[in-house]
Coordinates of C-alpha atoms in Angstrom, one line a residue:
X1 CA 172.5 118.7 5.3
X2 CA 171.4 116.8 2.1
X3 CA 170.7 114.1 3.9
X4 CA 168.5 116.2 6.5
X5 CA 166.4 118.1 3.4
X6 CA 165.7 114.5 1.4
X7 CA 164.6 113.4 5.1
X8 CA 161.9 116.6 5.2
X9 CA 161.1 115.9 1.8
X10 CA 160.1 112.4 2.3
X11 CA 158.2 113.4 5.7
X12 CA 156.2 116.4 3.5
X13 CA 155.6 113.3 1.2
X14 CA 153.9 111.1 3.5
X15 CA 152.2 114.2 5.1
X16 CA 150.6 115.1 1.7
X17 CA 149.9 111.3 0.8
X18 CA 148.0 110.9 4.6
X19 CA 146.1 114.3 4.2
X20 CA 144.5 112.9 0.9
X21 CA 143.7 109.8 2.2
X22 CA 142.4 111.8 5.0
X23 CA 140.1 113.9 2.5
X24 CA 138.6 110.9 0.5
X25 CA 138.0 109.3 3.4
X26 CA 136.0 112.7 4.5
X27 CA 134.3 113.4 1.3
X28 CA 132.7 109.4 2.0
X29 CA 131.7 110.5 5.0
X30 CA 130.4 113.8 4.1
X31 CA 128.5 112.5 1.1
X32 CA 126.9 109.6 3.6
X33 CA 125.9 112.6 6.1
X34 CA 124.9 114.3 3.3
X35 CA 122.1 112.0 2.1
X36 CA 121.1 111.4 5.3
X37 CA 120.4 115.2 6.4
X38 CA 118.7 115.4 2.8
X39 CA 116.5 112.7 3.7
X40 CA 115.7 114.2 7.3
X41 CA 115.0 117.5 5.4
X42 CA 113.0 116.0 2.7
X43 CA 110.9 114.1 6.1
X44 CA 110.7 117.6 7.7
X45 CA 109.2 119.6 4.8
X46 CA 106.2 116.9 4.3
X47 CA 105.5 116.4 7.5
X48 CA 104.9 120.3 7.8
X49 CA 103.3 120.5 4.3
X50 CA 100.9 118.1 5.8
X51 CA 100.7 119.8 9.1
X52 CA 100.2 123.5 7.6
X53 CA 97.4 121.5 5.0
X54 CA 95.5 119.8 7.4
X55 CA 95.0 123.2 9.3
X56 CA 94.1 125.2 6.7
X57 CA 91.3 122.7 5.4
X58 CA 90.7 122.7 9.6
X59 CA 90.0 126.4 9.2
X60 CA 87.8 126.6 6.4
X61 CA 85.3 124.6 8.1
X62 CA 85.4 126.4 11.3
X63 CA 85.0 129.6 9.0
X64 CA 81.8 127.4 7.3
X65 CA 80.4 126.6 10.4
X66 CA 80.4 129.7 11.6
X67 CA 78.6 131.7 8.3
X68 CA 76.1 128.9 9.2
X69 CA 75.4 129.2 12.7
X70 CA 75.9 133.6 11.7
X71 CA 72.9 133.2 8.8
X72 CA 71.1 130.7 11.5
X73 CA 71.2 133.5 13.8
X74 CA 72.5 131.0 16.7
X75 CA 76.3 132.4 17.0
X76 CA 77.1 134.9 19.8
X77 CA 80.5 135.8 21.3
X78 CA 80.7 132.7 23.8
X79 CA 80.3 130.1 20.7
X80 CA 82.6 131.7 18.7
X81 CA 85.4 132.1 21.2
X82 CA 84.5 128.6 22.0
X83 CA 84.7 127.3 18.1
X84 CA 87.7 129.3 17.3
X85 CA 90.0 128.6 20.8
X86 CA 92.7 126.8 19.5
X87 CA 93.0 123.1 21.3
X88 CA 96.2 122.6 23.0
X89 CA 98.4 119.4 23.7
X90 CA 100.6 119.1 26.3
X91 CA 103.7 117.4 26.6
X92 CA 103.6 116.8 30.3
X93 CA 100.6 115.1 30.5
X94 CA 102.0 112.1 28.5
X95 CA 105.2 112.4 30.3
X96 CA 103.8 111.9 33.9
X97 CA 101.9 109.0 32.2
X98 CA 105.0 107.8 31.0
X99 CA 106.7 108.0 34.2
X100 CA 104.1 106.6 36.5
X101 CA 104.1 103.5 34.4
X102 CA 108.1 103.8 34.8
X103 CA 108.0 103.5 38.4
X104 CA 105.5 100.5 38.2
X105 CA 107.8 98.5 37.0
X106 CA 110.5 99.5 39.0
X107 CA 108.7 98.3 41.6
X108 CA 107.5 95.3 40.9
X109 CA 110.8 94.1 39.3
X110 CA 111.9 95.0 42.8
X111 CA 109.6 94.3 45.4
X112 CA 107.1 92.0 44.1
X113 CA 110.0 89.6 42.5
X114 CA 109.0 87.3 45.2
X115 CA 105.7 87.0 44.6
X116 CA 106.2 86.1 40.8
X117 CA 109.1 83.6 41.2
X118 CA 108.1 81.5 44.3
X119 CA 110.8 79.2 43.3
X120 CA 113.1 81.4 44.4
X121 CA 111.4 82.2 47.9
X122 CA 111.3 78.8 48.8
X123 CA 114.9 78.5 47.8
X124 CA 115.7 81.8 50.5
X125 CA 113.3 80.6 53.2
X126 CA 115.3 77.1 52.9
X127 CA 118.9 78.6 53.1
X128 CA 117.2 80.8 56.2
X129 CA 117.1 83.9 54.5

């Protein structure tokens, strides 16, 4: 029975000893992650700081063009929808573009490799291939 208890004891022991190893090792980890999703934060918030401040000074001279053309007597409902319609981008666009250039060179690693290594045609057309 003794024997049997000093046995568990030992086991809880090593148990305790490789969860704390276990935890350090964790809490390196953690703190690396840690500095890392700060600095991916930190990149996020200026990026949009420069985004939402680059709009704004976007805005305020739409809004001064527009008193302008107003006092100029030259704005009607067809330039200012036109001047204020927000300008979209697309992710497709640059997509297909992407995948169109893709496929070129799909195909010419594999159809045109012929016609850029004629080394290795003549090599085929000798073996009778």
């Amino acid at each position: 029975m003794t024997q049997m208890k000093n046995e568990l004891e030992s086991q809880a022991e090593e148990l305790e000893q490789t969860l704390q190893k276990q935890l350090e090792l964790f809490k390196k980890d953690s703190e690396e992650w840690l500095k890392v999703g700060g600095a991916v934060l930190a990149g996020g918030l200026l990026a949009f700081a420069i985004v939402k401040a680059s709009k704004r000074k976007k805005e305020n001279r739409t809004q001064q063009a527009l008193e302008v053309l107003e006092r100029e007597g030259l704005l009607d409902n067809d330039l200012r929808k036109k001047i204020t319609k927000p300008k979209k981008s697309s992710f497709w666009p640059s997509m297909s573009q992407r995948l169109l250039i893709l496929g070129l060179t799909l195909a010419k690693e594999k159809f045109f490799k012929d016609l850029l290594n004629p080394d290795d045609h003549e090599k085929n057309a000798k073996q009778g291939l």
